[in-house]
Amino acid sequence: MSKAFFYCFLGIYLTVFPVTYVGADELNSLTVRPKVVLALGGGGTRGAAHIGVLRVLKEQGIQVDAIVGTSMGALVGGLYCAGMNLDDIEQIFYHGKLAHAFDTVPIPVRLVLIPVLCIPRLFGYHPYDGLYRGNKFANYLTNLAPPDKRHIEDFQPVFWAIATNLVDGEPFAIKKGCVGRAIQASSAIPQLRKPVEIDGALLVDGGIVENLPIEHALKMNCDYIIAVDVDEKLDPVPLNTFRAIGSVAARVLNIGLSRIDSYQSKLSTTATIIHPDICGISLLSLDKNDAKRAVIAGEKAARQAIPTIKQQLAELSHQKNDQKIEQSL
């Protein structure tokens, strides 16, 4: 049935029959909004761009029903869903407490202490592999959340944190429990942080298998996905780039993340990908100017995407309302 014919028929029906199954008030109640899920990717300091994206979506009145985040995406998304103000989340990137909570002891000092840290193993104590446990980081994040919103199952919007399960090599969605521990698991960089044990799974950074969590956004029964990719674009670079110490490892990491993100991006035909320009910002940058640049880049990229997002949401809304009216006749 074409839309023109349907509405013509509906108009005649409502005119001829004073008592109808679909009255004016009931028609108004049939207005249906598409369910929107925000997928926030991992990317270390670059993840500050998520704050800018969330700020623009809120300013534009685009309601987000659920957020699924990986690593830094889990940190920003988790604190936001817990009810923390975006301005306050932004500030934790600037004053250094977040970085200090993540690396409680400088990495060089940890490396020097490795022989000492291995002594307990001589006496039968075998902790999970990694330099840091991450408990201080988890407690810091938990205490940032309001006292009544520290467990994921109490969040609104709905929130999932994505980690990698070392046991089976699959992505693992953390849907309940302490928010700080969930973020700790989702951002536990292998070798640097010890794995986190939750519900029989042994979890590390989700970026290994699902850095841009579109796969799990689809599992949240959504109508529309807005995904935020905060990895560097994999553009060709000069050969001399790789003469710098650490340049090869950084490039290999970017290649891996780019391929993972590319696969995720192809899983949904109803997803809009926002890709802020965070080129040049390192994953573990401690420079607050890098964090500020990431926030601004997120705002800019989101504003550019707003017309497309609004148009697609309007089209989905019309489709859902047409279906609802037809079902009510």
XYZ file of C-alpha atoms in Angstrom, residues 19 60 62 68 81 90 96 99-101 127 138 146 162 181 201-202 216 218 223 239 255 258 264 284 288 295 307:
28
model
C -16.203 6.461 16.366
C 21.135 19.201 19.172
C 19.503 13.871 19.843
C 28.526 0.750 24.383
C 25.715 7.101 31.798
C 36.451 16.815 30.486
C 46.422 14.866 35.702
C 46.811 9.709 34.334
C 48.161 9.304 37.867
C 45.416 6.840 38.775
C 49.468 -13.339 40.183
C 39.061 1.295 39.350
C 27.311 9.476 42.054
C 33.555 -4.157 25.965
C 35.969 -2.362 37.621
C 36.200 -14.504 32.226
C 39.725 -13.077 32.307
C 27.630 -5.175 20.345
C 23.672 -4.176 17.125
C 17.286 1.193 15.196
C 59.892 5.834 4.689
C 47.414 -0.941 11.279
C 42.434 0.252 11.547
C 33.220 -3.308 12.534
C 49.056 7.648 26.066
C 46.452 18.345 28.342
C 37.575 17.417 22.503
C 22.544 17.049 9.230
